[in-house]
Short mmCIF file of C-alpha atoms and ligand atoms in Angstrom, two decimals:
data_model
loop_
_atom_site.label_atom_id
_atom_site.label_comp_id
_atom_site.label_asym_id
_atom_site.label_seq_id
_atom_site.Cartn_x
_atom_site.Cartn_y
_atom_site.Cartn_z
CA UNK A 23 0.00 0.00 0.00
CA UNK A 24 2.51 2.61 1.19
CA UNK A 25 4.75 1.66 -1.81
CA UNK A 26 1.77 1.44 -4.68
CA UNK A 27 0.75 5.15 -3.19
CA UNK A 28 4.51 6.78 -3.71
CA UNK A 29 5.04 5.09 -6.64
CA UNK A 30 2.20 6.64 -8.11
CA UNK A 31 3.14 9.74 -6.43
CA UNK A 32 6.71 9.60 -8.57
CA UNK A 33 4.52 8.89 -11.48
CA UNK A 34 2.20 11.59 -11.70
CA UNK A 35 4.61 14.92 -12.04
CA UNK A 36 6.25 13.25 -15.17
CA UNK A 37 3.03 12.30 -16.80
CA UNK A 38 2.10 16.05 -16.08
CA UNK A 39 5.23 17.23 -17.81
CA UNK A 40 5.20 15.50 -20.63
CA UNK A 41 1.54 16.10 -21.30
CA UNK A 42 2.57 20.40 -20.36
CA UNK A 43 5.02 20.20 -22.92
CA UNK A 44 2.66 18.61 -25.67
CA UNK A 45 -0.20 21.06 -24.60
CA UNK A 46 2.04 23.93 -24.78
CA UNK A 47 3.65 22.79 -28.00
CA UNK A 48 0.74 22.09 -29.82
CA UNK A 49 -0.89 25.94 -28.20
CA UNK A 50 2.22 27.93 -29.57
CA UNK A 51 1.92 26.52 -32.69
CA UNK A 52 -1.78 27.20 -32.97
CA UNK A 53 -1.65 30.41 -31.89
CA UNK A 54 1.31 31.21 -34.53
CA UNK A 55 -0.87 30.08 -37.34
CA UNK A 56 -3.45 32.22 -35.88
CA UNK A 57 -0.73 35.05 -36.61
CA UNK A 58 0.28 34.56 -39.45
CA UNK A 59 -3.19 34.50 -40.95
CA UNK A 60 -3.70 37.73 -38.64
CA UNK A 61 -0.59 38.62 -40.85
CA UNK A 62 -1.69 38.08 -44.50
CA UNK A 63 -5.19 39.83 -43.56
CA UNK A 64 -3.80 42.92 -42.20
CA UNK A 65 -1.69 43.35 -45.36
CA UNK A 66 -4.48 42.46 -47.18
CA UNK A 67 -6.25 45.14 -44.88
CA UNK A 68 -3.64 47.88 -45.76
CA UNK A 69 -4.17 47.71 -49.36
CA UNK A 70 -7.94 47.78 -49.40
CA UNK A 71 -8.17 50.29 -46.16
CA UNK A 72 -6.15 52.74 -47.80
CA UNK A 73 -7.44 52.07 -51.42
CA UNK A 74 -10.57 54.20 -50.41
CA UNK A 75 -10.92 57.77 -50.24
CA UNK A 76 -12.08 59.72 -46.88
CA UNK A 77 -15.72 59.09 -46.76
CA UNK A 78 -17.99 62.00 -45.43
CA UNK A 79 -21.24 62.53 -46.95
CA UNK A 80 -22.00 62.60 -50.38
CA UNK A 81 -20.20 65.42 -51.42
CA UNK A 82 -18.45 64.96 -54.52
CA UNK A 83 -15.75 67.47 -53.73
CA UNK A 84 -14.75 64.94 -51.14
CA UNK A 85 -14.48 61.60 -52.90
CA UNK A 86 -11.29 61.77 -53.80
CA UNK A 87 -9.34 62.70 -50.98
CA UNK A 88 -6.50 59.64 -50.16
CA UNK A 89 -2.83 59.53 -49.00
CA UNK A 90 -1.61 61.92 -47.53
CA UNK A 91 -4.88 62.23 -45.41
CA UNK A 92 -6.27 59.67 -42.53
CA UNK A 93 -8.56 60.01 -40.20
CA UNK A 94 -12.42 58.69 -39.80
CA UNK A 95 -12.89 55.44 -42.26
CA UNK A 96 -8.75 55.57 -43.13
CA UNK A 97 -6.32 54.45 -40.62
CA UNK A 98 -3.03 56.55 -39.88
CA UNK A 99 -1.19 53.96 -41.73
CA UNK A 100 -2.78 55.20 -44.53
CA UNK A 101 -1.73 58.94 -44.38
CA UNK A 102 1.79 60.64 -44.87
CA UNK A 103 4.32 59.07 -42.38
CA UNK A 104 4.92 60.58 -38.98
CA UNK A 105 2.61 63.19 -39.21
CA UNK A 106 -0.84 63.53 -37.05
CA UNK A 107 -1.86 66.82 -38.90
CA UNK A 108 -2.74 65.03 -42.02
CA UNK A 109 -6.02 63.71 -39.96
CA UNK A 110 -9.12 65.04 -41.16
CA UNK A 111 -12.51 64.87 -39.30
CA UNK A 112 -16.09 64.85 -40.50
CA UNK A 113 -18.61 67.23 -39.00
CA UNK A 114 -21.81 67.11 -40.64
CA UNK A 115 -20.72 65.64 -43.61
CA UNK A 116 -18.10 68.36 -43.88
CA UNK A 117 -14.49 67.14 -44.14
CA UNK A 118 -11.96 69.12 -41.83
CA UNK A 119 -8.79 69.73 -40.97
CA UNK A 120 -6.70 71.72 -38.17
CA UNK A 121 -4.00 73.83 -39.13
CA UNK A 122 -1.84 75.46 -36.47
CA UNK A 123 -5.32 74.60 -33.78
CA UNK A 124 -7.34 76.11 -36.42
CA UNK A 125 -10.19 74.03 -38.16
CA UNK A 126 -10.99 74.59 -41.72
CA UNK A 127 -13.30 72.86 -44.01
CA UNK A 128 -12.08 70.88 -47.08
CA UNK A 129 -13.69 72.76 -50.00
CA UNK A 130 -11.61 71.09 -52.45
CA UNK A 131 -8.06 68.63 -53.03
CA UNK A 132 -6.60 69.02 -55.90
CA UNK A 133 -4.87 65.31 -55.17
CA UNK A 134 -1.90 65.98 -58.27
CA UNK A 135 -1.64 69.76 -57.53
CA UNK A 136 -0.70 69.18 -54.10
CA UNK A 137 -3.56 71.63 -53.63
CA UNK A 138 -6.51 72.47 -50.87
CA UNK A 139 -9.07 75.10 -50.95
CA UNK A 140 -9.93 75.40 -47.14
CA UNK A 141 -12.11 77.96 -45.42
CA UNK A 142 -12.13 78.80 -42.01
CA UNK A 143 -14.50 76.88 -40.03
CA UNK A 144 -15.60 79.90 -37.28
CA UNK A 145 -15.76 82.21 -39.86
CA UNK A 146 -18.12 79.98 -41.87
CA UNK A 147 -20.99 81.79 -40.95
CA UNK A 148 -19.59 85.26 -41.33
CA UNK A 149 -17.92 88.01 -39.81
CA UNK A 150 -20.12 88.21 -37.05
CA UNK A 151 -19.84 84.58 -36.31
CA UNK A 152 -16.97 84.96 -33.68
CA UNK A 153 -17.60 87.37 -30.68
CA UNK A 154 -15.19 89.59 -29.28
CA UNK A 155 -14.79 87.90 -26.07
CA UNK A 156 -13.91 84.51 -28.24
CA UNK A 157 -10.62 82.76 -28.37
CA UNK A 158 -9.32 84.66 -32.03
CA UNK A 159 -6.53 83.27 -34.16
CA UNK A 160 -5.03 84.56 -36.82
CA UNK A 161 -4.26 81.92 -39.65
CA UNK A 162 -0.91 81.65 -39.70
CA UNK A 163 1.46 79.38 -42.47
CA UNK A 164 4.96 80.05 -41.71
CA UNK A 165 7.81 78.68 -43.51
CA UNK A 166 8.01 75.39 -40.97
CA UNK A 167 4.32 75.12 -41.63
CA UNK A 168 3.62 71.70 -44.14
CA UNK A 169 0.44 74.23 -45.71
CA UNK A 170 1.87 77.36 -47.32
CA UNK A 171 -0.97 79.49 -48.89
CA UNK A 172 -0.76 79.05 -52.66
CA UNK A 173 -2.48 81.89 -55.45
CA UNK A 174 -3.73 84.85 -54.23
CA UNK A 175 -1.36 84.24 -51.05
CA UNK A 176 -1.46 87.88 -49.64
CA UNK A 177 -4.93 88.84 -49.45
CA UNK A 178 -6.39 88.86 -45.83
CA UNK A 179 -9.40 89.81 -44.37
CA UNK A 180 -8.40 91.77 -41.48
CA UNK A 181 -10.97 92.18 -38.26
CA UNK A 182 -10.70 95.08 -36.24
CA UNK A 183 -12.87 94.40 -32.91
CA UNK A 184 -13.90 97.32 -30.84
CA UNK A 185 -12.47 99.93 -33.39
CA UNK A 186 -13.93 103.21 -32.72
CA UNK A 187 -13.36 105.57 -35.67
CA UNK A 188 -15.58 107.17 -38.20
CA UNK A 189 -12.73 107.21 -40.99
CA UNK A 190 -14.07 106.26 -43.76
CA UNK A 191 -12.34 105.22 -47.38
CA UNK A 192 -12.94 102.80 -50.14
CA UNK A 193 -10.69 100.58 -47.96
CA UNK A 194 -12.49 100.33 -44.79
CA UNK A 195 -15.76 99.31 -43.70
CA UNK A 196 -17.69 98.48 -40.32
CA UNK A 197 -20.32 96.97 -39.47
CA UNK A 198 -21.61 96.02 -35.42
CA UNK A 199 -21.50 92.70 -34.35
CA UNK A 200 -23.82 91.96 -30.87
CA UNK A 201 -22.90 95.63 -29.92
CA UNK A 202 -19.43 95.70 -30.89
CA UNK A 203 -18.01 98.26 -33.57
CA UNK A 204 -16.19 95.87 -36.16
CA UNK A 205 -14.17 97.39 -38.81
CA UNK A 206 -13.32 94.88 -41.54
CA UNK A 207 -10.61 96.19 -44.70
CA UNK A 208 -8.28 93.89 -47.08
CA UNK A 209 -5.78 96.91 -46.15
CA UNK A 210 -3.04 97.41 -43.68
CA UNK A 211 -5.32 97.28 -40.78
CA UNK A 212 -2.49 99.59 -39.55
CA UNK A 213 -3.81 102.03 -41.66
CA UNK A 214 -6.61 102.27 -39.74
CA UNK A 215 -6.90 104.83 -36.63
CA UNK A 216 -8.48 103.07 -34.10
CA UNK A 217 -7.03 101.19 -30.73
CA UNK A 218 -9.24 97.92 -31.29
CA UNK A 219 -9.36 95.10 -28.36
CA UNK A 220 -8.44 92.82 -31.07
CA UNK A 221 -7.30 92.19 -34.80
CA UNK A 222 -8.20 89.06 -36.60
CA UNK A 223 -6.14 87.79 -39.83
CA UNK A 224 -8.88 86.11 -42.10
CA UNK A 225 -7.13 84.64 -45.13
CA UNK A 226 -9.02 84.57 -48.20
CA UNK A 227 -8.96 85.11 -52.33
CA UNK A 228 -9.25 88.89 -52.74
CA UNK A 229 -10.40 88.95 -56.14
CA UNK A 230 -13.61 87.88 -54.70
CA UNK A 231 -14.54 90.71 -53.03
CA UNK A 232 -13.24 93.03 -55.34
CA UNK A 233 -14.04 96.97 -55.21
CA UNK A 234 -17.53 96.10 -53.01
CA UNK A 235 -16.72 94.94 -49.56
CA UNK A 236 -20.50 94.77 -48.46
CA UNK A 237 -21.02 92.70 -45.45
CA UNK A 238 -22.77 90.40 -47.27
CA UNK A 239 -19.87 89.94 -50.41
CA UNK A 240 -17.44 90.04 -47.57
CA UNK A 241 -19.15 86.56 -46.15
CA UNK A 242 -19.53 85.33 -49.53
CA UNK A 243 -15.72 85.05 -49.52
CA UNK A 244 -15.27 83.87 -46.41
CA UNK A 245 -17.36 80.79 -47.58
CA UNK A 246 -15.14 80.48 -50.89
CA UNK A 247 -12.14 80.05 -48.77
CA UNK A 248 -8.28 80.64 -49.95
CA UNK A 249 -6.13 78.04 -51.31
CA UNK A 250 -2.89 76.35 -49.79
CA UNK A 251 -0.78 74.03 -50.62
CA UNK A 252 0.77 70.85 -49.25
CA UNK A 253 4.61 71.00 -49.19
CA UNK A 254 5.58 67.31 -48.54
CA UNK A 255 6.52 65.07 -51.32
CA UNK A 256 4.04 63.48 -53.63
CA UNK A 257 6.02 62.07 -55.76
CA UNK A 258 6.86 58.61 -54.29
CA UNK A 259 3.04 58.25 -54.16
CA UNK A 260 2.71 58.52 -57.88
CA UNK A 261 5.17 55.90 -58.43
CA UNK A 262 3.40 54.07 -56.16
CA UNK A 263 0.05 54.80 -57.65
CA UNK A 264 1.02 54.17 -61.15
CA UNK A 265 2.26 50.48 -60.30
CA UNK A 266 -1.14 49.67 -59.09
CA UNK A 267 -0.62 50.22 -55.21
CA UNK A 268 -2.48 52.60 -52.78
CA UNK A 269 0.01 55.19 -50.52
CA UNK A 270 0.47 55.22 -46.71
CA UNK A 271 3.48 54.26 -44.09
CA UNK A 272 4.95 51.51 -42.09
CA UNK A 273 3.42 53.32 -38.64
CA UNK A 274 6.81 55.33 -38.17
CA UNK A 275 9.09 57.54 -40.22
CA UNK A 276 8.82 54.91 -43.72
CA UNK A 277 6.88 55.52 -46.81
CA UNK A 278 5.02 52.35 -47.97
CA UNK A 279 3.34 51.04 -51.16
CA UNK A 280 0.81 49.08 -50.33
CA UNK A 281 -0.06 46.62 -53.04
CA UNK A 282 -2.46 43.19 -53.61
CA UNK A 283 -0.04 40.98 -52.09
CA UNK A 284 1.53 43.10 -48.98
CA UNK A 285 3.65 46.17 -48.70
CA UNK A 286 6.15 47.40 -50.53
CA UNK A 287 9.11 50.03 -49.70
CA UNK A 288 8.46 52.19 -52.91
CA UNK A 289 6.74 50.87 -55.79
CA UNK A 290 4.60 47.45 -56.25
CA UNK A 291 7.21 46.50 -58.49
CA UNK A 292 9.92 47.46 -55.58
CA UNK A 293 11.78 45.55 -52.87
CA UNK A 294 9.49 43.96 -50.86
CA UNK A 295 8.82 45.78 -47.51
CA UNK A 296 8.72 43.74 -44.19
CA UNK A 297 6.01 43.59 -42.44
CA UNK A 298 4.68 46.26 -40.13
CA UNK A 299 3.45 45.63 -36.66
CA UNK A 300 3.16 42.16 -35.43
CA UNK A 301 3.95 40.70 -38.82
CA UNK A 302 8.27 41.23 -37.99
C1 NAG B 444 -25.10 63.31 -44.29
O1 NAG B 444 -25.35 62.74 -45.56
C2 NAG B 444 -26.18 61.62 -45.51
C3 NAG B 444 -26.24 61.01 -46.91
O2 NAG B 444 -26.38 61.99 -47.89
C4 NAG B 444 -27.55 62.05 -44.99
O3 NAG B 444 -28.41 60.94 -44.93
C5 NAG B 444 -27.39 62.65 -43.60
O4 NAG B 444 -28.62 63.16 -43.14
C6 NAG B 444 -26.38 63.77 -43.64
N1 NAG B 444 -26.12 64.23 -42.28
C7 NAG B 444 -26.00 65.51 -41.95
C8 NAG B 444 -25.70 65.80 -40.50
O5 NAG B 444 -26.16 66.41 -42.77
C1 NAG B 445 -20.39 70.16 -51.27
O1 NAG B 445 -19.44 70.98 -50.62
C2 NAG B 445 -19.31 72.25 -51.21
C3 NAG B 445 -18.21 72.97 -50.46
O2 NAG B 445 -18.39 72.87 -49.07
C4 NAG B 445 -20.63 73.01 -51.11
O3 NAG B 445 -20.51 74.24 -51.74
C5 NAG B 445 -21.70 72.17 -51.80
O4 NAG B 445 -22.93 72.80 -51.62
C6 NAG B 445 -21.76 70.77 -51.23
N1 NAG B 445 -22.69 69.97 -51.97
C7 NAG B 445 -23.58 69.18 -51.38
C8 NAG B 445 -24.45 68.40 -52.30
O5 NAG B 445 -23.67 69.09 -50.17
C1 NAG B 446 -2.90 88.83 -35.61
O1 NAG B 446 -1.81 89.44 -36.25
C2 NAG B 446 -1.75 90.85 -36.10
C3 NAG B 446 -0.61 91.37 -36.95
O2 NAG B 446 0.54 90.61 -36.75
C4 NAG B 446 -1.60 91.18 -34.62
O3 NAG B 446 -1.59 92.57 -34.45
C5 NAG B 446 -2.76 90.59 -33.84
O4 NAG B 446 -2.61 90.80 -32.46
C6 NAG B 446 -2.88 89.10 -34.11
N1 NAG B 446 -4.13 88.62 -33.53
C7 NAG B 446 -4.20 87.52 -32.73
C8 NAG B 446 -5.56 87.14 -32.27
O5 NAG B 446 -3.21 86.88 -32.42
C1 NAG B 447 -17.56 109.54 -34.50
O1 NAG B 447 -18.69 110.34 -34.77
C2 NAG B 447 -19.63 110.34 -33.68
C3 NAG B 447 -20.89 111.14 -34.14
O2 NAG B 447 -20.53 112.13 -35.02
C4 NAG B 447 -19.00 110.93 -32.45
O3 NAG B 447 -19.93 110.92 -31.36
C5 NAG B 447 -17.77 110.10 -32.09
O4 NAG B 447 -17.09 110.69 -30.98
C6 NAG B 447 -16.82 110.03 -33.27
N1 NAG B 447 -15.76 109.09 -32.92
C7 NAG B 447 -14.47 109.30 -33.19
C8 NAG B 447 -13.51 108.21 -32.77
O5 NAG B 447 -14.08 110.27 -33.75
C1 NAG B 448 -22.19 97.05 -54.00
O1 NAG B 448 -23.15 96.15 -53.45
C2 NAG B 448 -24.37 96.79 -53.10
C3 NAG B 448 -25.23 95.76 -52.36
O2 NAG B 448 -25.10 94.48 -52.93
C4 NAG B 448 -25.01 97.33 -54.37
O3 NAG B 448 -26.21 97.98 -54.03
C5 NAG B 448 -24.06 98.32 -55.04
O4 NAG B 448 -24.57 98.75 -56.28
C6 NAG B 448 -22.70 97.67 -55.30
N1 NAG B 448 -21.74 98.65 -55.78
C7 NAG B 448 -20.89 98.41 -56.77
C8 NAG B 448 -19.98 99.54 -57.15
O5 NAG B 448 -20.84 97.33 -57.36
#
């Protein structure tokens, strides 16, 4: 009895090791297949993910905006590398994106050009749409900036809050916004004599308002918006393009091609790229 009961005893931990070791085995190799399928289908993913334009609405002007924009329906793998700025957002069926923390609709993307007609979301509404006591910001695209205004690039709308003055030109114009004196002018608003709480830097494409700076013409324009231009490089996504492939990155600093069967580091006809993500 007290020999059967230790022999067993000795028994038992082997029998539980060997059958471990199988279990184990047999668990890591499942589970490896299980990634490499996980593997092939996020490749596959990338490709058809970033084949499709931003979706928002029905809005023609939007269908076609791709690489080097993510956001909403298109992951970040599928924008420009490195860059969170390139993600757009859909408001009401509007597409936007926010410059320097400013938000501007997506009138148009002129995908080749490199080109975006954008108007300033506060503003969309007109002049009077931002109060005085609101956070202002003037659009800004300095040289570091990846936007640089493109075309008409120096006409501004400039907003003079709280500008007391009864000059009066073919330049500048007020009008009163809840109370508040606001002189508008496309001119130096420096030419203007008047100590105002605050001056606003609208841009947008002169010729649109020209010689008749009503209120009304004024928010016409606003609503037409100003054009700008993205400085990164486009040209490895043509290459790409033209060999069949759809633009995006490898989730870090590295361009990728992302063709039918996987990724690719230029072209689908290029050195085959490894595998982002889990897929090392
Ligand atoms: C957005 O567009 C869809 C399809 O045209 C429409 O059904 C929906 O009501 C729109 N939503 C808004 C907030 O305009
Ligand atoms: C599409 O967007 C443009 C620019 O925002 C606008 O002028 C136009 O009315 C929109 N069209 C529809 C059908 O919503
Ligand atoms: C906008 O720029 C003008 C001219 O540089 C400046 O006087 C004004 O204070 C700026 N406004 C804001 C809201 O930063
Ligand atoms: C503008 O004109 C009004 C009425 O004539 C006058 O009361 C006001 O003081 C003037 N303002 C300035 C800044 O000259
Ligand atoms: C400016 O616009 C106003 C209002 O729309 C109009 O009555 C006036 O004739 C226009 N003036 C010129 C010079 O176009």
């Amino acid at each position: 009895m007290f020999t059967l009961v230790t022999s067993t005893a000795r028994m038992k931990p082997l029998f539980q090791r060997s059958f471990l070791f199988y279990f184990y085995a047999i668990a890591i190799l499942i589970l490896s297949i299980f990634d490499i399928l996980a593997c092939i289908r996020e490749d596959d993913n990338q490709y058809t993910n970033c084949k499709k334009a931003f979706k928002c609405g029905n809005n023609i002007s939007n269908r076609r905006i791709h690489y080097p924009f993510w956001g909403k329906n298109r992951e970040q793998y599928c924008g420009v590398s490195n860059d969170p700025n390139m993600e757009l957002t859909c408001e009401g069926n509007v597409s936007k994106i926010t410059i320097n923390s400013i938000k501007y609709r997506i009138l148009k993307w002129y995908n080749t050009a490199q080109k975006l007609t954008v108007a300033r979301d506060d503003y969309w509404s007109g002049i009077c749409a931002v109060n005085v006591c609101d956070n202002h910001k003037n659009s800004t695209f300095d040289d570091n900036s990846l936007f640089q205004r493109d075309g008409d690039v120096s006409s501004q709308l400039n907003l003079l809050y709280n500008c007391d003055t009864n000059q009066s030109s073919s330049m500048i114009f007020s009008t009163t916004c809840n109370n508040i004196k606001v002189v508008y002018t496309l001119a130096d608003p420096g030419s203007v004599t008047c100590t105002p709480t605050v001056i606003v830097e609208v841009p947008i494409m002169g010729n649109k308002v020209a010689g008749n700076a009503t209120v009304n013409s004024i928010n016409q324009a606003l609503q037409g918006g100003f054009d700008l231009k993205w400085t990164g490089n486009y040209e490895e996504c043509k290459g790409c393009v033209a060999s069949g492939g759809t633009c995006g990155n490898n989730g870090g600093s590295e361009f990728r091609c992302f063709c039918k069967d996987g990724p690719y580091t230029t072209t689908c006809l290029s050195e085959k790229a490894p595998s982002s993500g889990k897929c090392k």
